[in-house]
């Protein structure tokens, strides 16, 4: 068996789908479910002022009063393209053939190691979409945008060009209200304030507050939270657990804190958090938008009937193989065209809690 003939896009996709059942989904996947569209143009409608407006009184047999559609904004852009590859060298193939002849279990181990190596391409594609979703959920300094720059390519998407969302939905604490000022901060009041803010802006009912572990630890350490957690004997607790803190916050405000601590490595290899420290984003129940996948050049070749093997993983990640004759190497490519839409952005509010 030739390694380069065995490891094909179809096999790689099947191997990934078999192991993906054990993968813990990214948090953003539930808030922005995946959708597929043809091409790379993305258009969606976003609105402001979600509060319902009462019907106007009318006399019988009178002309109806026409109402304005409301403040709607059409967002249209070209989705960004991402591609990376791994190479199976001549030496990789020789190593596989050598151990296959001596001991079959070692060949299986090499296959498993190779699949792990190639699975990294698909995992990297998932990182791209989660970075985008978290950039929208946690707009640093209130700037609702997606920015990815690498290899001389820069993608910039401004979801709030008129700063309407920033003006109405973003807040920042100052001075003694900062969560780093443990003795004077009052996160419970902040939760209530943001809940009211969302209701005033859009009529949305906030259900969850998402933050990093470091931000949650600041919340947990404040005197206001500690004083709300009292033992059955009426003694204030000097140390409280995260679970107890979350329960008390939810009981007091109706909002459940969610700590999201997953990390990734960016293009330069630096470890980054999907959720920045010092921010809390408050969201309602349900999906907030969609993660749209377009048609990659590799998938377009498959659709056109070209003589190539392409497999699609998780809605829109294309896996392609290219076998070179000289040198005899096999290249495996992963590519995607992806961008989230954010139809319910007006129902989401964000609070900066540190300086």
CSV table of C-alpha atoms in Angstrom, one decimal:
chain,number,residue,atom,x,y,z
A,1,UNK,CA,0.0,0.0,0.0
A,2,UNK,CA,1.3,3.4,-1.0
A,3,UNK,CA,0.9,6.0,1.7
A,4,UNK,CA,0.2,8.8,-0.7
A,5,UNK,CA,-2.6,6.7,-2.4
A,6,UNK,CA,-4.2,5.8,0.9
A,7,UNK,CA,-4.3,9.2,2.5
A,8,UNK,CA,-6.8,11.0,0.2
A,9,UNK,CA,-9.2,13.8,0.9
A,10,UNK,CA,-12.1,11.3,1.2
A,11,UNK,CA,-10.2,9.3,3.8
A,12,UNK,CA,-9.0,12.4,5.7
A,13,UNK,CA,-12.6,13.6,5.8
A,14,UNK,CA,-13.9,10.3,7.0
A,15,UNK,CA,-11.2,10.0,9.7
A,16,UNK,CA,-12.0,13.6,10.9
A,17,UNK,CA,-15.7,13.0,11.1
A,18,UNK,CA,-15.1,9.8,13.0
A,19,UNK,CA,-12.9,11.6,15.6
A,20,UNK,CA,-14.9,14.8,15.6
A,21,UNK,CA,-17.7,13.2,17.6
A,22,UNK,CA,-15.3,13.6,20.7
A,23,UNK,CA,-14.5,17.2,19.9
A,24,UNK,CA,-15.9,19.8,22.3
A,25,UNK,CA,-17.5,22.4,20.0
A,26,UNK,CA,-16.4,26.0,20.2
A,27,UNK,CA,-18.9,28.2,22.1
A,28,UNK,CA,-19.5,30.4,19.0
A,29,UNK,CA,-20.7,27.5,16.9
A,30,UNK,CA,-23.9,27.4,18.9
A,31,UNK,CA,-24.5,31.1,18.7
A,32,UNK,CA,-23.6,31.4,15.0
A,33,UNK,CA,-24.7,28.1,13.3
A,34,UNK,CA,-23.0,27.1,10.1
A,35,UNK,CA,-24.7,27.8,6.7
A,36,UNK,CA,-23.5,27.4,3.1
A,37,UNK,CA,-24.0,29.6,0.1
A,38,UNK,CA,-22.7,29.6,-3.4
A,39,UNK,CA,-19.9,32.0,-4.2
A,40,UNK,CA,-18.3,34.5,-1.9
A,41,UNK,CA,-20.7,37.4,-1.6
A,42,UNK,CA,-22.4,37.8,1.7
A,43,UNK,CA,-25.4,40.1,2.3
A,44,UNK,CA,-27.6,40.4,5.3
A,45,UNK,CA,-30.0,42.9,6.9
A,46,UNK,CA,-29.3,44.3,10.4
A,47,UNK,CA,-31.8,46.5,12.2
A,48,UNK,CA,-31.7,48.9,15.2
A,49,UNK,CA,-34.5,49.7,17.6
A,50,UNK,CA,-36.1,46.3,18.2
A,51,UNK,CA,-38.9,47.6,20.5
A,52,UNK,CA,-42.4,47.2,19.1
A,53,UNK,CA,-44.4,50.3,18.2
A,54,UNK,CA,-48.0,50.5,19.1
A,55,UNK,CA,-50.6,50.7,16.3
A,56,UNK,CA,-52.1,54.2,15.8
A,57,UNK,CA,-55.8,54.8,16.6
A,58,UNK,CA,-58.0,54.9,13.5
A,59,UNK,CA,-61.6,55.8,12.7
A,60,UNK,CA,-63.8,53.4,10.8
A,61,UNK,CA,-63.7,53.7,7.0
A,62,UNK,CA,-60.6,55.9,7.2
A,63,UNK,CA,-57.4,55.4,5.3
A,64,UNK,CA,-54.8,53.3,7.3
A,65,UNK,CA,-51.7,55.1,8.6
A,66,UNK,CA,-48.6,53.9,6.7
A,67,UNK,CA,-45.7,53.1,8.9
A,68,UNK,CA,-42.0,53.3,8.2
A,69,UNK,CA,-40.2,50.0,7.9
A,70,UNK,CA,-37.7,51.2,10.5
A,71,UNK,CA,-34.0,51.8,10.5
A,72,UNK,CA,-32.6,48.9,8.6
A,73,UNK,CA,-29.1,48.6,7.2
A,74,UNK,CA,-27.9,46.3,4.5
A,75,UNK,CA,-24.5,44.7,5.0
A,76,UNK,CA,-22.9,43.4,1.9
A,77,UNK,CA,-19.3,42.3,1.4
A,78,UNK,CA,-17.0,39.8,-0.1
A,79,UNK,CA,-16.1,36.9,2.3
A,80,UNK,CA,-12.4,36.3,3.0
A,81,UNK,CA,-10.4,33.2,1.7
A,82,UNK,CA,-8.1,31.1,3.8
A,83,UNK,CA,-5.8,28.2,2.7
A,84,UNK,CA,-3.0,26.2,4.2
A,85,UNK,CA,-1.2,22.9,3.4
A,86,UNK,CA,0.8,20.0,4.7
A,87,UNK,CA,3.3,18.0,2.8
A,88,UNK,CA,3.9,14.2,2.9
A,89,UNK,CA,7.5,14.0,1.8
A,90,UNK,CA,9.3,11.2,0.0
A,91,UNK,CA,10.9,10.3,3.3
A,92,UNK,CA,7.4,10.0,5.0
A,93,UNK,CA,6.4,7.5,2.3
A,94,UNK,CA,9.6,5.6,2.6
A,95,UNK,CA,9.3,5.4,6.4
A,96,UNK,CA,5.9,4.0,6.1
A,97,UNK,CA,6.9,1.4,3.6
A,98,UNK,CA,9.9,0.3,5.6
A,99,UNK,CA,8.0,-0.3,8.9
A,100,UNK,CA,5.1,-1.9,7.1
A,101,UNK,CA,7.5,-4.7,5.9
A,102,UNK,CA,8.9,-5.2,9.4
A,103,UNK,CA,6.0,-4.9,11.7
A,104,UNK,CA,2.4,-4.0,10.8
A,105,UNK,CA,1.4,-2.3,14.1
A,106,UNK,CA,4.1,0.3,13.6
A,107,UNK,CA,2.6,1.1,10.2
A,108,UNK,CA,-0.7,1.7,11.9
A,109,UNK,CA,1.0,4.0,14.4
A,110,UNK,CA,2.5,6.1,11.5
A,111,UNK,CA,-0.9,6.3,9.8
A,112,UNK,CA,-2.5,7.6,13.1
A,113,UNK,CA,0.3,10.1,13.5
A,114,UNK,CA,-0.1,11.2,9.9
A,115,UNK,CA,-3.9,11.7,10.4
A,116,UNK,CA,-3.3,13.7,13.5
A,117,UNK,CA,-0.8,15.9,11.6
A,118,UNK,CA,-3.3,16.5,8.8
A,119,UNK,CA,-6.3,17.0,11.2
A,120,UNK,CA,-4.4,20.1,12.3
A,121,UNK,CA,-5.4,21.8,9.0
A,122,UNK,CA,-9.1,21.3,9.8
A,123,UNK,CA,-8.7,22.4,13.4
A,124,UNK,CA,-7.0,25.6,12.0
A,125,UNK,CA,-9.9,26.3,9.8
A,126,UNK,CA,-12.2,26.1,12.8
A,127,UNK,CA,-10.0,28.6,14.7
A,128,UNK,CA,-10.5,31.1,11.9
A,129,UNK,CA,-14.3,31.1,12.2
A,130,UNK,CA,-14.2,31.2,16.1
A,131,UNK,CA,-11.8,34.1,16.0
A,132,UNK,CA,-14.3,36.0,13.8
A,133,UNK,CA,-17.3,35.2,16.0
A,134,UNK,CA,-15.5,36.2,19.2
A,135,UNK,CA,-14.3,39.4,17.6
A,136,UNK,CA,-18.0,40.3,17.1
A,137,UNK,CA,-19.0,39.3,20.5
A,138,UNK,CA,-16.1,41.1,22.2
A,139,UNK,CA,-15.5,44.3,20.3
A,140,UNK,CA,-12.5,45.7,22.1
A,141,UNK,CA,-13.1,49.4,22.9
A,142,UNK,CA,-16.5,49.0,21.4
A,143,UNK,CA,-15.3,48.8,17.8
A,144,UNK,CA,-17.4,46.1,16.1
A,145,UNK,CA,-15.0,44.7,13.5
A,146,UNK,CA,-13.1,41.7,12.3
A,147,UNK,CA,-9.4,42.1,11.5
A,148,UNK,CA,-7.1,39.3,10.4
A,149,UNK,CA,-3.6,40.1,8.9
A,150,UNK,CA,-1.0,37.6,7.8
A,151,UNK,CA,1.2,36.7,4.8
A,152,UNK,CA,0.8,40.1,3.3
A,153,UNK,CA,-3.0,39.7,3.2
A,154,UNK,CA,-5.3,41.9,5.4
A,155,UNK,CA,-9.0,41.3,5.9
A,156,UNK,CA,-10.9,44.2,7.6
A,157,UNK,CA,-14.7,44.1,8.2
A,158,UNK,CA,-16.5,46.9,10.0
A,159,UNK,CA,-19.9,45.8,11.3
A,160,UNK,CA,-20.7,49.1,12.9
A,161,UNK,CA,-19.6,51.8,10.4
A,162,UNK,CA,-21.6,54.6,12.0
A,163,UNK,CA,-20.8,53.6,15.6
A,164,UNK,CA,-24.5,53.1,16.3
A,165,UNK,CA,-23.9,49.9,18.2
A,166,UNK,CA,-21.0,51.4,20.1
A,167,UNK,CA,-23.0,54.3,21.2
A,168,UNK,CA,-26.1,52.4,22.3
A,169,UNK,CA,-24.8,48.9,23.3
A,170,UNK,CA,-21.3,49.4,24.7
A,171,UNK,CA,-20.3,50.7,28.1
A,172,UNK,CA,-17.1,51.0,30.1
A,173,UNK,CA,-16.7,51.2,33.9
A,174,UNK,CA,-14.4,53.7,35.5
A,175,UNK,CA,-12.7,54.5,38.8
A,176,UNK,CA,-14.1,52.8,41.8
A,177,UNK,CA,-16.7,50.8,39.7
A,178,UNK,CA,-13.9,48.8,38.0
A,179,UNK,CA,-14.0,45.1,39.0
A,180,UNK,CA,-10.3,45.4,39.9
A,181,UNK,CA,-11.4,47.7,42.8
A,182,UNK,CA,-12.6,44.7,44.8
A,183,UNK,CA,-13.9,46.7,47.8
A,184,UNK,CA,-16.0,49.2,45.8
A,185,UNK,CA,-17.0,47.4,42.6
A,186,UNK,CA,-20.6,46.0,42.4
A,187,UNK,CA,-20.9,43.4,39.6
A,188,UNK,CA,-24.4,42.5,40.6
A,189,UNK,CA,-25.5,46.1,40.0
A,190,UNK,CA,-23.5,46.1,36.7
A,191,UNK,CA,-25.4,43.0,35.6
A,192,UNK,CA,-28.7,44.6,36.4
A,193,UNK,CA,-27.7,47.8,34.6
A,194,UNK,CA,-26.7,45.9,31.4
A,195,UNK,CA,-29.9,43.9,31.6
A,196,UNK,CA,-31.8,47.2,31.7
A,197,UNK,CA,-29.7,48.6,28.9
A,198,UNK,CA,-30.5,45.8,26.6
A,199,UNK,CA,-34.2,46.1,27.4
A,200,UNK,CA,-34.1,49.8,26.7
A,201,UNK,CA,-32.2,49.5,23.4
A,202,UNK,CA,-33.9,46.5,21.8
A,203,UNK,CA,-36.4,44.9,24.2
A,204,UNK,CA,-34.1,42.0,24.5
A,205,UNK,CA,-34.1,39.8,27.6
A,206,UNK,CA,-30.5,39.0,28.6
A,207,UNK,CA,-29.9,35.4,29.7
A,208,UNK,CA,-26.1,34.9,29.7
A,209,UNK,CA,-23.0,36.8,30.5
A,210,UNK,CA,-19.8,35.6,28.8
A,211,UNK,CA,-16.3,36.4,30.1
A,212,UNK,CA,-12.8,35.0,30.5
A,213,UNK,CA,-11.6,33.1,33.6
A,214,UNK,CA,-9.5,36.1,34.6
A,215,UNK,CA,-12.5,38.4,34.4
A,216,UNK,CA,-14.7,35.9,36.3
A,217,UNK,CA,-12.1,35.8,39.1
A,218,UNK,CA,-12.2,39.5,39.5
A,219,UNK,CA,-16.0,39.3,39.8
A,220,UNK,CA,-15.7,36.5,42.4
A,221,UNK,CA,-13.2,38.5,44.5
A,222,UNK,CA,-15.4,41.6,44.9
A,223,UNK,CA,-16.8,42.4,48.3
A,224,UNK,CA,-20.3,42.9,46.8
A,225,UNK,CA,-20.4,39.3,45.5
A,226,UNK,CA,-18.8,37.9,48.7
A,227,UNK,CA,-21.3,39.7,50.9
A,228,UNK,CA,-24.2,38.2,48.9
A,229,UNK,CA,-22.9,34.6,49.6
A,230,UNK,CA,-23.8,33.9,53.2
A,231,UNK,CA,-23.6,30.5,54.9
A,232,UNK,CA,-26.6,29.0,56.6
A,233,UNK,CA,-25.3,30.4,59.9
A,234,UNK,CA,-25.3,33.9,58.5
A,235,UNK,CA,-21.5,34.2,58.3
A,236,UNK,CA,-20.0,36.0,55.3
A,237,UNK,CA,-17.7,33.6,53.4
A,238,UNK,CA,-14.1,34.7,53.0
A,239,UNK,CA,-13.7,32.3,50.0
A,240,UNK,CA,-16.4,31.3,47.5
A,241,UNK,CA,-16.4,28.8,44.7
A,242,UNK,CA,-17.0,29.7,41.1
A,243,UNK,CA,-20.1,27.5,41.0
A,244,UNK,CA,-21.6,29.2,44.1
A,245,UNK,CA,-20.7,32.6,42.6
A,246,UNK,CA,-22.5,31.8,39.4
A,247,UNK,CA,-25.6,30.5,41.3
A,248,UNK,CA,-25.8,33.7,43.3
A,249,UNK,CA,-25.4,36.0,40.3
A,250,UNK,CA,-28.1,34.1,38.4
A,251,UNK,CA,-30.5,34.1,41.4
A,252,UNK,CA,-30.0,37.8,41.9
A,253,UNK,CA,-30.1,39.0,38.3
A,254,UNK,CA,-31.5,36.1,36.2
A,255,UNK,CA,-28.3,36.1,34.1
A,256,UNK,CA,-26.0,33.1,34.1
A,257,UNK,CA,-22.3,33.8,33.9
A,258,UNK,CA,-20.4,31.6,31.4
A,259,UNK,CA,-16.6,31.3,31.5
A,260,UNK,CA,-15.0,30.7,28.1
A,261,UNK,CA,-11.3,30.0,28.4
A,262,UNK,CA,-10.3,28.3,25.1
A,263,UNK,CA,-7.2,29.5,23.4
A,264,UNK,CA,-5.5,29.2,20.1
A,265,UNK,CA,-2.2,30.1,18.4
A,266,UNK,CA,-2.2,32.9,15.9
A,267,UNK,CA,-0.3,33.1,12.6
A,268,UNK,CA,3.0,33.9,14.4
A,269,UNK,CA,2.6,31.0,16.8
A,270,UNK,CA,1.6,33.2,19.8
A,271,UNK,CA,-1.0,31.8,22.2
A,272,UNK,CA,-4.1,33.9,22.4
A,273,UNK,CA,-7.5,33.8,24.1
A,274,UNK,CA,-10.7,33.9,22.1
A,275,UNK,CA,-12.2,36.0,24.8
A,276,UNK,CA,-10.2,39.1,25.9
A,277,UNK,CA,-9.8,39.8,29.6
A,278,UNK,CA,-11.7,42.7,31.1
A,279,UNK,CA,-14.8,42.4,29.0
A,280,UNK,CA,-18.3,40.9,29.6
A,281,UNK,CA,-20.8,40.4,26.8
A,282,UNK,CA,-24.5,39.9,27.7
A,283,UNK,CA,-26.6,37.9,25.2
A,284,UNK,CA,-30.2,36.6,24.9
A,285,UNK,CA,-31.2,33.0,24.3
A,286,UNK,CA,-30.9,31.6,20.8
A,287,UNK,CA,-28.7,32.0,17.8
A,288,UNK,CA,-27.3,35.6,17.2
A,289,UNK,CA,-26.3,35.2,13.6
A,290,UNK,CA,-24.9,32.6,11.1
A,291,UNK,CA,-21.4,31.4,10.1
A,292,UNK,CA,-21.5,31.5,6.4
A,293,UNK,CA,-19.3,29.4,4.2
A,294,UNK,CA,-18.7,30.2,0.5
A,295,UNK,CA,-17.5,28.1,-2.4
A,296,UNK,CA,-13.7,27.7,-2.4
A,297,UNK,CA,-11.8,27.4,-5.7
A,298,UNK,CA,-11.2,23.8,-4.8
A,299,UNK,CA,-14.9,23.1,-4.4
A,300,UNK,CA,-15.7,25.0,-7.5
A,301,UNK,CA,-13.4,22.6,-9.5
A,302,UNK,CA,-15.3,19.7,-8.0
A,303,UNK,CA,-18.7,21.2,-8.9
A,304,UNK,CA,-17.4,21.9,-12.5
A,305,UNK,CA,-16.6,18.3,-12.9
A,306,UNK,CA,-12.8,18.7,-13.1
A,307,UNK,CA,-10.7,15.6,-12.5
A,308,UNK,CA,-9.8,16.3,-8.9
A,309,UNK,CA,-10.7,14.8,-5.6
A,310,UNK,CA,-12.1,17.2,-3.0
A,311,UNK,CA,-14.0,16.5,0.2
A,312,UNK,CA,-16.0,19.0,2.2
A,313,UNK,CA,-15.8,18.8,6.0
A,314,UNK,CA,-18.2,20.6,8.4
A,315,UNK,CA,-20.2,22.5,5.9
A,316,UNK,CA,-17.5,24.4,4.0
A,317,UNK,CA,-13.9,23.3,4.7
A,318,UNK,CA,-12.5,21.9,1.5
A,319,UNK,CA,-9.8,19.2,1.7
A,320,UNK,CA,-7.8,18.7,-1.5
A,321,UNK,CA,-4.8,16.5,-2.6
A,322,UNK,CA,-2.1,17.2,-5.1
A,323,UNK,CA,0.4,14.5,-5.9
A,324,UNK,CA,3.7,15.7,-7.5
A,325,UNK,CA,5.7,13.4,-9.8
A,326,UNK,CA,9.1,15.0,-9.1
A,327,UNK,CA,9.9,15.2,-6.3
A,328,UNK,CA,7.4,12.5,-5.3
A,329,UNK,CA,5.5,14.3,-2.6
A,330,UNK,CA,1.9,14.6,-1.7
A,331,UNK,CA,0.4,18.0,-0.8
A,332,UNK,CA,-2.8,18.1,1.3
A,333,UNK,CA,-4.7,21.5,1.3
A,334,UNK,CA,-7.4,22.8,3.5
A,335,UNK,CA,-9.3,25.9,2.4
A,336,UNK,CA,-12.4,27.9,3.3
A,337,UNK,CA,-14.3,31.0,2.6
A,338,UNK,CA,-16.0,32.1,5.8
A,339,UNK,CA,-17.6,35.1,7.4
A,340,UNK,CA,-20.3,35.5,10.1
A,341,UNK,CA,-23.5,37.4,9.8
A,342,UNK,CA,-24.7,39.2,12.9
A,343,UNK,CA,-28.5,39.8,12.6
A,344,UNK,CA,-29.2,40.2,16.3
A,345,UNK,CA,-26.2,42.4,17.2
A,346,UNK,CA,-28.5,45.1,18.5
A,347,UNK,CA,-29.8,42.6,21.2
A,348,UNK,CA,-26.3,42.1,22.6
A,349,UNK,CA,-24.6,44.5,25.0
A,350,UNK,CA,-20.9,44.6,26.1
A,351,UNK,CA,-19.3,46.0,29.3
A,352,UNK,CA,-15.6,46.8,29.8
A,353,UNK,CA,-14.9,46.1,33.5
A,354,UNK,CA,-11.2,46.9,33.8
A,355,UNK,CA,-9.1,49.9,32.8
